mmCIF file of C-alpha atoms in Angstrom:
data_model
loop_
_atom_site.group_PDB
_atom_site.id
_atom_site.type_symbol
_atom_site.label_atom_id
_atom_site.label_comp_id
_atom_site.label_asym_id
_atom_site.label_seq_id
_atom_site.Cartn_x
_atom_site.Cartn_y
_atom_site.Cartn_z
ATOM 1 C CA UNK G 327 -9.170 10.452 -8.788
ATOM 2 C CA UNK G 328 -8.321 13.670 -6.925
ATOM 3 C CA UNK G 329 -9.215 15.731 -9.951
ATOM 4 C CA UNK G 330 -12.643 14.106 -10.241
ATOM 5 C CA UNK G 331 -15.904 15.749 -9.448
ATOM 6 C CA UNK G 332 -18.219 14.207 -6.891
ATOM 7 C CA UNK G 333 -21.345 12.913 -8.560
ATOM 8 C CA UNK G 334 -23.573 14.143 -5.766
ATOM 9 C CA UNK G 335 -23.484 17.089 -3.428
ATOM 10 C CA UNK G 336 -24.973 16.108 -0.097
ATOM 11 C CA UNK G 337 -27.275 18.349 1.824
ATOM 12 C CA UNK G 338 -25.109 18.278 4.941
ATOM 13 C CA UNK G 339 -24.682 21.989 5.569
ATOM 14 C CA UNK G 340 -20.933 21.819 4.900
ATOM 15 C CA UNK G 341 -18.993 23.802 2.354
ATOM 16 C CA UNK G 342 -16.969 21.871 -0.233
ATOM 17 C CA UNK G 343 -13.864 22.915 1.648
ATOM 18 C CA UNK G 344 -15.214 21.717 4.974
ATOM 19 C CA UNK G 345 -16.351 18.470 3.431
ATOM 20 C CA UNK G 346 -12.985 17.940 1.793
ATOM 21 C CA UNK G 347 -11.271 18.221 5.140
ATOM 22 C CA UNK G 348 -13.442 15.746 6.996
ATOM 23 C CA UNK G 349 -11.295 12.953 8.333
ATOM 24 C CA UNK G 350 -11.615 9.626 6.572
ATOM 25 C CA UNK G 351 -12.471 6.252 8.010
ATOM 26 C CA UNK G 352 -11.080 3.780 5.504
ATOM 27 C CA UNK G 353 -11.386 0.003 5.502
ATOM 28 C CA UNK G 354 -9.201 -2.314 3.435
ATOM 29 C CA UNK G 355 -10.790 -5.727 3.404
ATOM 30 C CA UNK G 356 -11.198 -8.808 1.201
ATOM 31 C CA UNK G 357 -9.131 -11.961 0.787
ATOM 32 C CA UNK G 358 -6.416 -10.513 -1.459
ATOM 33 C CA UNK G 359 -3.023 -9.064 -0.705
ATOM 34 C CA UNK G 360 -2.325 -5.377 -0.243
ATOM 35 C CA UNK G 361 -4.753 -4.516 2.550
ATOM 36 C CA UNK G 362 -2.089 -3.665 5.113
ATOM 37 C CA UNK G 363 0.478 -2.748 2.493
ATOM 38 C CA UNK G 364 -1.821 -0.063 1.102
ATOM 39 C CA UNK G 365 -2.465 1.209 4.632
ATOM 40 C CA UNK G 366 1.259 1.617 5.197
ATOM 41 C CA UNK G 367 1.571 3.242 1.784
ATOM 42 C CA UNK G 368 -1.069 5.703 2.966
ATOM 43 C CA UNK G 369 1.129 6.365 5.971
ATOM 44 C CA UNK G 370 3.793 7.691 3.583
ATOM 45 C CA UNK G 371 1.386 10.388 2.461
ATOM 46 C CA UNK G 372 0.362 11.159 6.020
ATOM 47 C CA UNK G 373 4.017 11.442 7.012
ATOM 48 C CA UNK G 374 4.609 13.904 4.205
ATOM 49 C CA UNK G 375 1.542 15.863 5.277
ATOM 50 C CA UNK G 376 3.091 16.178 8.738
ATOM 51 C CA UNK G 377 0.457 14.082 10.504
ATOM 52 C CA UNK G 378 1.686 12.105 13.490
ATOM 53 C CA UNK G 379 1.155 8.423 12.744
ATOM 54 C CA UNK G 380 0.055 5.811 15.242
ATOM 55 C CA UNK G 381 0.229 2.195 14.146
ATOM 56 C CA UNK G 382 -1.625 -0.366 16.211
ATOM 57 C CA UNK G 383 -0.563 -3.756 15.085
ATOM 58 C CA UNK G 384 -3.015 -6.513 15.911
ATOM 59 C CA UNK G 385 -0.323 -8.877 14.762
ATOM 60 C CA UNK G 386 -0.380 -12.416 13.552
ATOM 61 C CA UNK G 387 3.287 -12.731 14.350
ATOM 62 C CA UNK G 388 5.835 -10.315 15.726
ATOM 63 C CA UNK G 389 7.993 -10.464 12.601
ATOM 64 C CA UNK G 390 5.396 -9.985 9.914
ATOM 65 C CA UNK G 391 5.410 -6.245 9.584
ATOM 66 C CA UNK G 392 9.077 -5.830 10.338
ATOM 67 C CA UNK G 393 9.808 -4.194 6.990
ATOM 68 C CA UNK G 394 7.099 -1.606 7.396
ATOM 69 C CA UNK G 395 7.908 -1.082 11.052
ATOM 70 C CA UNK G 396 11.607 -0.481 10.453
ATOM 71 C CA UNK G 397 10.983 1.817 7.496
ATOM 72 C CA UNK G 398 8.296 3.886 9.229
ATOM 73 C CA UNK G 399 10.364 4.035 12.401
ATOM 74 C CA UNK G 400 13.234 5.341 10.274
ATOM 75 C CA UNK G 401 10.904 8.014 8.908
ATOM 76 C CA UNK G 402 10.043 8.949 12.478
ATOM 77 C CA UNK G 403 13.761 9.273 13.273
ATOM 78 C CA UNK G 404 14.259 11.328 10.116
ATOM 79 C CA UNK G 405 11.521 13.629 11.351
ATOM 80 C CA UNK G 406 13.150 13.927 14.784
ATOM 81 C CA UNK G 407 16.434 14.898 13.141
ATOM 82 C CA UNK G 408 15.228 17.202 10.392
ATOM 83 C CA UNK G 409 11.729 18.350 11.288
ATOM 84 C CA UNK G 410 10.506 17.091 7.917
ATOM 85 C CA UNK G 411 7.530 14.754 7.959
ATOM 86 C CA UNK G 412 5.965 13.564 11.184
ATOM 87 C CA UNK G 413 6.579 11.355 14.205
ATOM 88 C CA UNK G 414 5.697 7.684 13.979
ATOM 89 C CA UNK G 415 4.634 5.607 16.969
ATOM 90 C CA UNK G 416 4.390 1.856 16.526
ATOM 91 C CA UNK G 417 2.274 -0.076 18.998
ATOM 92 C CA UNK G 418 2.770 -3.812 18.957
ATOM 93 C CA UNK G 419 0.224 -5.694 20.852
ATOM 94 C CA UNK G 420 2.619 -8.532 21.632
ATOM 95 C CA UNK G 421 2.400 -12.208 21.022
ATOM 96 C CA UNK G 422 -0.858 -12.382 22.908
ATOM 97 C CA UNK G 423 -2.529 -10.545 20.037
ATOM 98 C CA UNK G 424 -1.841 -13.280 17.562
ATOM 99 C CA UNK G 425 -4.885 -14.726 15.927
ATOM 100 C CA UNK G 426 -2.793 -17.776 15.379
ATOM 101 C CA UNK G 427 -2.754 -18.655 19.003
ATOM 102 C CA UNK G 428 0.869 -19.274 19.805
ATOM 103 C CA UNK G 429 0.600 -18.738 23.506
ATOM 104 C CA UNK G 430 -1.986 -17.765 26.061
ATOM 105 C CA UNK G 431 -5.633 -18.624 26.247
ATOM 106 C CA UNK G 432 -8.361 -17.090 24.158
ATOM 107 C CA UNK G 433 -9.342 -15.098 27.216
ATOM 108 C CA UNK G 434 -5.829 -13.628 27.344
ATOM 109 C CA UNK G 435 -6.071 -12.611 23.713
ATOM 110 C CA UNK G 436 -9.504 -11.113 24.207
ATOM 111 C CA UNK G 437 -8.280 -9.087 27.162
ATOM 112 C CA UNK G 438 -5.199 -7.878 25.268
ATOM 113 C CA UNK G 439 -7.343 -6.824 22.325
ATOM 114 C CA UNK G 440 -9.750 -4.962 24.578
ATOM 115 C CA UNK G 441 -6.855 -3.184 26.274
ATOM 116 C CA UNK G 442 -5.422 -2.192 22.911
ATOM 117 C CA UNK G 443 -8.745 -0.743 21.879
ATOM 118 C CA UNK G 444 -8.952 1.209 25.149
ATOM 119 C CA UNK G 445 -5.544 2.703 24.337
ATOM 120 C CA UNK G 446 -6.791 3.700 20.902
ATOM 121 C CA UNK G 447 -9.829 5.338 22.501
ATOM 122 C CA UNK G 448 -7.604 7.365 24.825
ATOM 123 C CA UNK G 449 -5.436 8.433 21.896
ATOM 124 C CA UNK G 450 -8.472 9.428 19.848
ATOM 125 C CA UNK G 451 -9.883 11.448 22.739
ATOM 126 C CA UNK G 452 -6.535 13.213 23.147
ATOM 127 C CA UNK G 453 -6.176 13.674 19.362
ATOM 128 C CA UNK G 454 -2.698 12.181 19.529
ATOM 129 C CA UNK G 455 -2.374 11.184 15.881
ATOM 130 C CA UNK G 456 -3.346 12.412 12.451
ATOM 131 C CA UNK G 457 -3.441 8.890 11.017
ATOM 132 C CA UNK G 458 -4.280 5.702 12.858
ATOM 133 C CA UNK G 459 -3.385 2.426 11.183
ATOM 134 C CA UNK G 460 -5.391 -0.262 12.971
ATOM 135 C CA UNK G 461 -3.745 -3.231 11.327
ATOM 136 C CA UNK G 462 -5.867 -6.393 11.259
ATOM 137 C CA UNK G 463 -8.323 -4.857 13.639
ATOM 138 C CA UNK G 464 -11.206 -6.592 11.903
ATOM 139 C CA UNK G 465 -10.345 -9.867 13.622
ATOM 140 C CA UNK G 466 -10.860 -8.875 17.265
ATOM 141 C CA UNK G 467 -14.079 -7.204 16.123
ATOM 142 C CA UNK G 468 -15.169 -10.376 14.370
ATOM 143 C CA UNK G 469 -14.442 -12.569 17.371
ATOM 144 C CA UNK G 470 -16.274 -10.347 19.789
ATOM 145 C CA UNK G 471 -13.126 -9.398 21.680
ATOM 146 C CA UNK G 472 -13.906 -5.757 20.991
ATOM 147 C CA UNK G 473 -17.445 -4.419 20.919
ATOM 148 C CA UNK G 474 -18.420 -3.477 17.387
ATOM 149 C CA UNK G 475 -20.968 -0.884 18.449
ATOM 150 C CA UNK G 476 -18.378 0.751 20.685
ATOM 151 C CA UNK G 477 -15.882 0.906 17.805
ATOM 152 C CA UNK G 478 -18.387 2.389 15.384
ATOM 153 C CA UNK G 479 -19.679 4.907 17.892
ATOM 154 C CA UNK G 480 -16.217 5.932 19.089
ATOM 155 C CA UNK G 481 -14.902 6.357 15.572
ATOM 156 C CA UNK G 482 -18.036 8.188 14.494
ATOM 157 C CA UNK G 483 -17.645 10.671 17.348
ATOM 158 C CA UNK G 484 -13.880 11.082 17.256
ATOM 159 C CA UNK G 485 -12.856 14.719 17.621
ATOM 160 C CA UNK G 486 -10.758 16.839 15.285
ATOM 161 C CA UNK G 487 -9.168 15.642 12.093
ATOM 162 C CA UNK G 488 -8.019 12.110 12.786
ATOM 163 C CA UNK G 489 -7.897 9.731 9.838
ATOM 164 C CA UNK G 490 -8.299 6.037 10.536
ATOM 165 C CA UNK G 491 -7.577 3.060 8.324
ATOM 166 C CA UNK G 492 -8.589 -0.415 9.427
ATOM 167 C CA UNK G 493 -7.343 -3.533 7.674
ATOM 168 C CA UNK G 494 -8.268 -7.195 7.703
ATOM 169 C CA UNK G 495 -10.600 -9.711 6.176
ATOM 170 C CA UNK G 496 -14.263 -10.052 6.982
ATOM 171 C CA UNK G 497 -14.876 -6.481 8.079
ATOM 172 C CA UNK G 498 -18.070 -6.253 10.105
ATOM 173 C CA UNK G 499 -21.064 -4.861 8.164
ATOM 174 C CA UNK G 500 -21.519 -2.106 10.747
ATOM 175 C CA UNK G 501 -17.924 -1.019 10.202
ATOM 176 C CA UNK G 502 -18.406 -0.967 6.440
ATOM 177 C CA UNK G 503 -21.559 1.058 6.919
ATOM 178 C CA UNK G 504 -19.678 3.591 9.047
ATOM 179 C CA UNK G 505 -16.671 3.816 6.722
ATOM 180 C CA UNK G 506 -16.165 6.580 4.172
ATOM 181 C CA UNK G 507 -13.877 4.518 1.980
ATOM 182 C CA UNK G 508 -13.942 0.769 1.527
ATOM 183 C CA UNK G 509 -11.658 -1.135 -0.802
ATOM 184 C CA UNK G 510 -11.791 -4.850 -1.293
ATOM 185 C CA UNK G 511 -8.599 -6.623 -2.283
ATOM 186 C CA UNK G 512 -9.231 -9.716 -4.372
ATOM 187 C CA UNK G 513 -6.671 -12.369 -5.096
ATOM 188 C CA UNK G 514 -6.413 -13.042 -8.793
ATOM 189 C CA UNK G 515 -3.156 -14.949 -8.735
ATOM 190 C CA UNK G 516 -0.625 -15.722 -6.038
ATOM 191 C CA UNK G 517 2.850 -17.277 -6.292
ATOM 192 C CA UNK G 518 1.913 -19.775 -3.602
ATOM 193 C CA UNK G 519 -0.535 -21.292 -6.072
ATOM 194 C CA UNK G 520 2.485 -22.092 -8.230
ATOM 195 C CA UNK G 521 4.361 -23.659 -5.332
ATOM 196 C CA UNK G 522 6.383 -20.617 -4.292
ATOM 197 C CA UNK G 523 6.649 -19.731 -0.637
ATOM 198 C CA UNK G 524 6.743 -16.233 0.767
ATOM 199 C CA UNK G 525 10.029 -14.382 0.908
ATOM 200 C CA UNK G 526 11.631 -11.599 2.874
ATOM 201 C CA UNK G 527 11.122 -8.191 1.344
ATOM 202 C CA UNK G 528 7.975 -9.277 -0.433
ATOM 203 C CA UNK G 529 5.770 -10.892 2.182
ATOM 204 C CA UNK G 530 7.168 -9.215 5.274
ATOM 205 C CA UNK J 563 0.474 -15.913 4.571
ATOM 206 C CA UNK J 564 4.237 -16.426 4.958
ATOM 207 C CA UNK J 565 3.631 -19.374 7.223
ATOM 208 C CA UNK J 566 1.368 -21.059 4.670
ATOM 209 C CA UNK J 567 2.173 -24.113 2.676
ATOM 210 C CA UNK J 568 1.925 -24.057 -1.094
ATOM 211 C CA UNK J 569 -0.863 -26.311 -2.283
ATOM 212 C CA UNK J 570 1.159 -27.633 -5.198
ATOM 213 C CA UNK J 571 4.823 -28.349 -5.764
ATOM 214 C CA UNK J 572 5.714 -27.683 -9.376
ATOM 215 C CA UNK J 573 7.971 -29.957 -11.361
ATOM 216 C CA UNK J 574 10.353 -27.138 -12.273
ATOM 217 C CA UNK J 575 13.658 -28.644 -11.140
ATOM 218 C CA UNK J 576 14.062 -25.982 -8.422
ATOM 219 C CA UNK J 577 14.531 -26.568 -4.734
ATOM 220 C CA UNK J 578 12.046 -24.948 -2.353
ATOM 221 C CA UNK J 579 14.773 -22.492 -1.413
ATOM 222 C CA UNK J 580 15.508 -21.621 -5.031
ATOM 223 C CA UNK J 581 11.819 -21.257 -5.771
ATOM 224 C CA UNK J 582 11.315 -19.046 -2.743
ATOM 225 C CA UNK J 583 13.987 -16.677 -3.974
ATOM 226 C CA UNK J 584 12.652 -16.230 -7.471
ATOM 227 C CA UNK J 585 11.900 -12.595 -8.089
ATOM 228 C CA UNK J 586 8.255 -11.628 -8.242
ATOM 229 C CA UNK J 587 6.376 -9.871 -11.008
ATOM 230 C CA UNK J 588 3.350 -8.371 -9.273
ATOM 231 C CA UNK J 589 0.433 -6.512 -10.833
ATOM 232 C CA UNK J 590 -2.002 -4.350 -8.865
ATOM 233 C CA UNK J 591 -4.985 -3.669 -11.062
ATOM 234 C CA UNK J 592 -8.741 -3.076 -10.887
ATOM 235 C CA UNK J 593 -10.832 0.073 -10.464
ATOM 236 C CA UNK J 594 -10.412 0.486 -6.690
ATOM 237 C CA UNK J 595 -7.991 2.487 -4.632
ATOM 238 C CA UNK J 596 -4.766 1.126 -3.181
ATOM 239 C CA UNK J 597 -3.035 -0.137 -6.331
ATOM 240 C CA UNK J 598 -0.158 2.309 -6.199
ATOM 241 C CA UNK J 599 -0.397 2.765 -2.448
ATOM 242 C CA UNK J 600 0.169 -0.951 -1.898
ATOM 243 C CA UNK J 601 3.106 -0.850 -4.317
ATOM 244 C CA UNK J 602 4.716 1.919 -2.277
ATOM 245 C CA UNK J 603 3.945 0.004 0.895
ATOM 246 C CA UNK J 604 5.820 -2.916 -0.665
ATOM 247 C CA UNK J 605 8.716 -0.531 -1.185
ATOM 248 C CA UNK J 606 8.931 -0.146 2.607
ATOM 249 C CA UNK J 607 9.661 -3.858 2.888
ATOM 250 C CA UNK J 608 12.142 -3.743 0.045
ATOM 251 C CA UNK J 609 13.886 -0.804 1.687
ATOM 252 C CA UNK J 610 14.185 -2.744 4.914
ATOM 253 C CA UNK J 611 15.517 -5.737 2.994
ATOM 254 C CA UNK J 612 18.264 -3.494 1.612
ATOM 255 C CA UNK J 613 17.098 -3.653 -1.986
ATOM 256 C CA UNK J 614 17.757 -0.536 -4.066
ATOM 257 C CA UNK J 615 14.399 0.839 -5.187
ATOM 258 C CA UNK J 616 13.694 2.369 -8.563
ATOM 259 C CA UNK J 617 10.356 4.115 -8.993
ATOM 260 C CA UNK J 618 9.205 4.910 -12.501
ATOM 261 C CA UNK J 619 6.244 7.178 -12.289
ATOM 262 C CA UNK J 620 4.053 7.182 -15.358
ATOM 263 C CA UNK J 621 2.262 10.082 -13.763
ATOM 264 C CA UNK J 622 -1.170 11.517 -14.209
ATOM 265 C CA UNK J 623 0.020 14.750 -12.676
ATOM 266 C CA UNK J 624 3.332 15.819 -11.258
ATOM 267 C CA UNK J 625 1.918 16.362 -7.779
ATOM 268 C CA UNK J 626 -0.029 13.178 -7.260
ATOM 269 C CA UNK J 627 2.607 10.986 -5.692
ATOM 270 C CA UNK J 628 4.342 13.782 -3.810
ATOM 271 C CA UNK J 629 3.687 12.192 -0.425
ATOM 272 C CA UNK J 630 5.173 8.879 -1.424
ATOM 273 C CA UNK J 631 8.001 10.526 -3.311
ATOM 274 C CA UNK J 632 9.036 12.728 -0.403
ATOM 275 C CA UNK J 633 8.789 9.914 2.132
ATOM 276 C CA UNK J 634 10.700 7.392 0.015
ATOM 277 C CA UNK J 635 13.290 10.009 -0.892
ATOM 278 C CA UNK J 636 13.704 10.659 2.840
ATOM 279 C CA UNK J 637 14.268 6.919 3.339
ATOM 280 C CA UNK J 638 16.926 7.066 0.637
ATOM 281 C CA UNK J 639 18.616 9.950 2.478
ATOM 282 C CA UNK J 640 18.356 8.040 5.752
ATOM 283 C CA UNK J 641 20.124 5.156 4.026
ATOM 284 C CA UNK J 642 22.862 7.458 2.723
ATOM 285 C CA UNK J 643 23.435 8.776 6.245
ATOM 286 C CA UNK J 644 23.173 5.584 8.271
ATOM 287 C CA UNK J 645 23.676 2.667 5.906
ATOM 288 C CA UNK J 646 20.361 1.225 7.062
ATOM 289 C CA UNK J 647 17.859 0.332 4.369
ATOM 290 C CA UNK J 648 18.553 0.994 0.711
ATOM 291 C CA UNK J 649 18.905 3.788 -1.833
ATOM 292 C CA UNK J 650 15.791 5.092 -3.543
ATOM 293 C CA UNK J 651 15.763 6.541 -7.050
ATOM 294 C CA UNK J 652 12.635 8.284 -8.233
ATOM 295 C CA UNK J 653 12.134 8.687 -11.965
ATOM 296 C CA UNK J 654 9.438 11.136 -12.961
ATOM 297 C CA UNK J 655 8.507 10.983 -16.533
ATOM 298 C CA UNK J 656 7.481 14.615 -16.636
ATOM 299 C CA UNK J 657 4.279 16.254 -17.685
ATOM 300 C CA UNK J 658 4.483 14.596 -21.068
ATOM 301 C CA UNK J 659 3.684 11.293 -19.394
ATOM 302 C CA UNK J 660 0.296 12.401 -18.197
ATOM 303 C CA UNK J 661 -2.562 10.279 -19.425
ATOM 304 C CA UNK J 662 -4.695 13.298 -18.852
ATOM 305 C CA UNK J 663 -3.159 15.164 -21.686
ATOM 306 C CA UNK J 664 -2.222 18.512 -20.241
ATOM 307 C CA UNK J 665 0.383 19.420 -22.810
ATOM 308 C CA UNK J 666 2.002 17.888 -25.857
ATOM 309 C CA UNK J 667 0.548 15.750 -28.548
ATOM 310 C CA UNK J 668 -0.275 12.085 -28.216
ATOM 311 C CA UNK J 669 2.839 11.382 -30.252
ATOM 312 C CA UNK J 670 4.906 13.238 -27.656
ATOM 313 C CA UNK J 671 3.395 11.140 -24.874
ATOM 314 C CA UNK J 672 3.956 7.935 -26.805
ATOM 315 C CA UNK J 673 7.579 8.813 -27.410
ATOM 316 C CA UNK J 674 8.135 9.748 -23.754
ATOM 317 C CA UNK J 675 6.600 6.475 -22.630
ATOM 318 C CA UNK J 676 8.748 4.486 -25.004
ATOM 319 C CA UNK J 677 11.864 6.284 -23.778
ATOM 320 C CA UNK J 678 10.933 5.557 -20.183
ATOM 321 C CA UNK J 679 10.546 1.887 -20.976
ATOM 322 C CA UNK J 680 13.947 1.862 -22.706
ATOM 323 C CA UNK J 681 15.449 3.274 -19.499
ATOM 324 C CA UNK J 682 13.787 0.518 -17.488
ATOM 325 C CA UNK J 683 15.207 -2.061 -19.901
ATOM 326 C CA UNK J 684 18.705 -0.665 -19.437
ATOM 327 C CA UNK J 685 18.289 -0.721 -15.649
ATOM 328 C CA UNK J 686 17.009 -4.291 -15.727
ATOM 329 C CA UNK J 687 19.917 -5.401 -17.904
ATOM 330 C CA UNK J 688 22.354 -3.719 -15.490
ATOM 331 C CA UNK J 689 20.487 -5.114 -12.433
ATOM 332 C CA UNK J 690 20.365 -1.629 -10.975
ATOM 333 C CA UNK J 691 17.475 -2.177 -8.561
ATOM 334 C CA UNK J 692 16.062 -4.849 -6.300
ATOM 335 C CA UNK J 693 12.517 -3.488 -6.624
ATOM 336 C CA UNK J 694 11.023 -1.663 -9.582
ATOM 337 C CA UNK J 695 7.782 0.211 -9.051
ATOM 338 C CA UNK J 696 6.327 0.851 -12.497
ATOM 339 C CA UNK J 697 3.531 3.125 -11.414
ATOM 340 C CA UNK J 698 0.561 3.277 -13.792
ATOM 341 C CA UNK J 699 2.547 1.458 -16.417
ATOM 342 C CA UNK J 700 -0.569 -0.373 -17.594
ATOM 343 C CA UNK J 701 -1.755 2.718 -19.454
ATOM 344 C CA UNK J 702 1.072 3.122 -21.977
ATOM 345 C CA UNK J 703 0.817 -0.616 -22.536
ATOM 346 C CA UNK J 704 -2.919 -0.316 -23.125
ATOM 347 C CA UNK J 705 -2.560 2.542 -25.562
ATOM 348 C CA UNK J 706 0.115 0.841 -27.596
ATOM 349 C CA UNK J 707 2.781 3.355 -26.635
ATOM 350 C CA UNK J 708 4.888 0.495 -25.322
ATOM 351 C CA UNK J 709 4.952 -2.915 -26.969
ATOM 352 C CA UNK J 710 3.256 -5.471 -24.740
ATOM 353 C CA UNK J 711 5.195 -8.428 -26.118
ATOM 354 C CA UNK J 712 8.446 -6.566 -25.519
ATOM 355 C CA UNK J 713 7.450 -5.838 -21.907
ATOM 356 C CA UNK J 714 6.445 -9.427 -21.211
ATOM 357 C CA UNK J 715 9.535 -10.867 -22.856
ATOM 358 C CA UNK J 716 11.927 -8.408 -21.205
ATOM 359 C CA UNK J 717 10.440 -8.945 -17.758
ATOM 360 C CA UNK J 718 10.362 -12.705 -18.271
ATOM 361 C CA UNK J 719 14.050 -12.751 -19.149
ATOM 362 C CA UNK J 720 15.267 -10.202 -16.623
ATOM 363 C CA UNK J 721 18.484 -11.326 -14.943
ATOM 364 C CA UNK J 722 19.196 -11.796 -11.252
ATOM 365 C CA UNK J 723 16.764 -11.095 -8.447
ATOM 366 C CA UNK J 724 14.823 -8.026 -9.510
ATOM 367 C CA UNK J 725 11.270 -7.701 -8.223
ATOM 368 C CA UNK J 726 8.824 -5.710 -10.299
ATOM 369 C CA UNK J 727 5.437 -4.323 -9.373
ATOM 370 C CA UNK J 728 3.230 -2.749 -12.023
ATOM 371 C CA UNK J 729 0.140 -0.732 -11.152
ATOM 372 C CA UNK J 730 -2.819 0.617 -13.068
ATOM 373 C CA UNK J 731 -6.244 -0.293 -14.323
ATOM 374 C CA UNK J 732 -6.954 -2.545 -17.253
ATOM 375 C CA UNK J 733 -3.763 -4.576 -17.114
ATOM 376 C CA UNK J 734 -3.179 -6.337 -20.414
ATOM 377 C CA UNK J 735 -4.077 -10.065 -20.379
ATOM 378 C CA UNK J 736 -0.546 -10.969 -21.476
ATOM 379 C CA UNK J 737 0.853 -9.099 -18.503
ATOM 380 C CA UNK J 738 -1.530 -10.859 -16.125
ATOM 381 C CA UNK J 739 -0.524 -14.168 -17.668
ATOM 382 C CA UNK J 740 3.143 -13.381 -17.096
ATOM 383 C CA UNK J 741 2.679 -12.113 -13.535
ATOM 384 C CA UNK J 742 3.333 -14.203 -10.447
ATOM 385 C CA UNK J 743 1.034 -12.169 -8.231
ATOM 386 C CA UNK J 744 -2.073 -10.306 -9.312
ATOM 387 C CA UNK J 745 -4.335 -8.398 -6.960
ATOM 388 C CA UNK J 746 -7.468 -6.619 -8.042
ATOM 389 C CA UNK J 747 -8.563 -3.617 -6.038
ATOM 390 C CA UNK J 748 -12.313 -3.136 -6.085
ATOM 391 C CA UNK J 749 -14.090 -0.017 -4.973
ATOM 392 C CA UNK J 750 -16.795 -0.810 -2.467
ATOM 393 C CA UNK J 751 -17.330 2.707 -1.227
ATOM 394 C CA UNK J 752 -15.618 6.015 -1.877
ATOM 395 C CA UNK J 753 -16.048 9.382 -0.156
ATOM 396 C CA UNK J 754 -16.534 11.003 -3.540
ATOM 397 C CA UNK J 755 -19.800 9.120 -3.823
ATOM 398 C CA UNK J 756 -20.916 11.061 -0.767
ATOM 399 C CA UNK J 757 -19.818 14.351 -2.258
ATOM 400 C CA UNK J 758 -16.400 14.574 -0.647
ATOM 401 C CA UNK J 759 -13.424 15.561 -2.741
ATOM 402 C CA UNK J 760 -9.924 14.212 -2.362
ATOM 403 C CA UNK J 761 -7.609 15.740 0.199
ATOM 404 C CA UNK J 762 -3.921 16.112 0.814
ATOM 405 C CA UNK J 763 -2.413 13.307 2.843
ATOM 406 C CA UNK J 764 -5.117 10.898 1.786
ATOM 407 C CA UNK J 765 -5.301 11.074 -1.979
ATOM 408 C CA UNK J 766 -1.798 12.325 -2.672
#
């Protein structure tokens, strides 16, 4: 609804223009599909706006975002060749980040998650990206591997114009409270309910 | 959930492999954000799978999908140069397609919508694309500009392996019935509620 009019005008001392340019903290949560997919769709807009994109993949499995990774990496290469768009940096947290615990102990996973978050903090402090996609970042928050208060405070105090989108189920209430934009994806119908398994190009 | 197991195995005479490869009809509906964004995110996977992508933009305004259009068009160019990925064809239905009626009479819009749908039917019959993004196609269906029974029947009988994703609010019950995958996007919180207007790179 870009053409819409806000229903309220807050008494925050900002002009409409200043308010419009505030960076967004978005959360895509809920049990339905499209949480991450919509975040990567948002990355297309960011790319076109010329904002460097940093993806931090708190992966379930190394292969699951391969379609998005290859396509966004290609957009980064296109930018390097033509100057159009923006660079794309894809951070994979490795198998240790899996919430389906394929290898390593829970302590290993917790340490990996904490290290990933420390990297994000350094990038935020350095204003390295215009859009951060923190894919499935709700899970390490939920499991206490990353301190929720630290996340909320760090994001709330991030400098400059750095947009952040966090995906995953069961977003912490404090994160929802801090977010500017929250969308819940609800499953109405899924092919798996009719006995159909996931397929390349659709599910990953 | 690609690693998940279907909870039921239908008595449809198909093998698991055949069933897995059936093309999907997906609908992203509901009042929240992310309906179209998730559809364009899906296009990233399709691109990586090498499926030619056809976008049919039943636009509200010519500028609104410019980020996605430019990024996906760049991916199409990348494909043309390198062979990686897939071609991307972007069909804009022109100002006449706007559901905010900027110009033209309602009859003009209805005729434009019907012509767009006829083009989609020709492309489906010719199996021109692996993924069709019918962006905001629910609206011409809702307003009777396109015959719902014709849409459902045509999509149900489409040949080959052509995936279709339809976005927009108020999806017709017959379309939901025909769909394999339905996700509802629900607004939990939106910056506009706090007085912030949409901005480039986020909203378009």
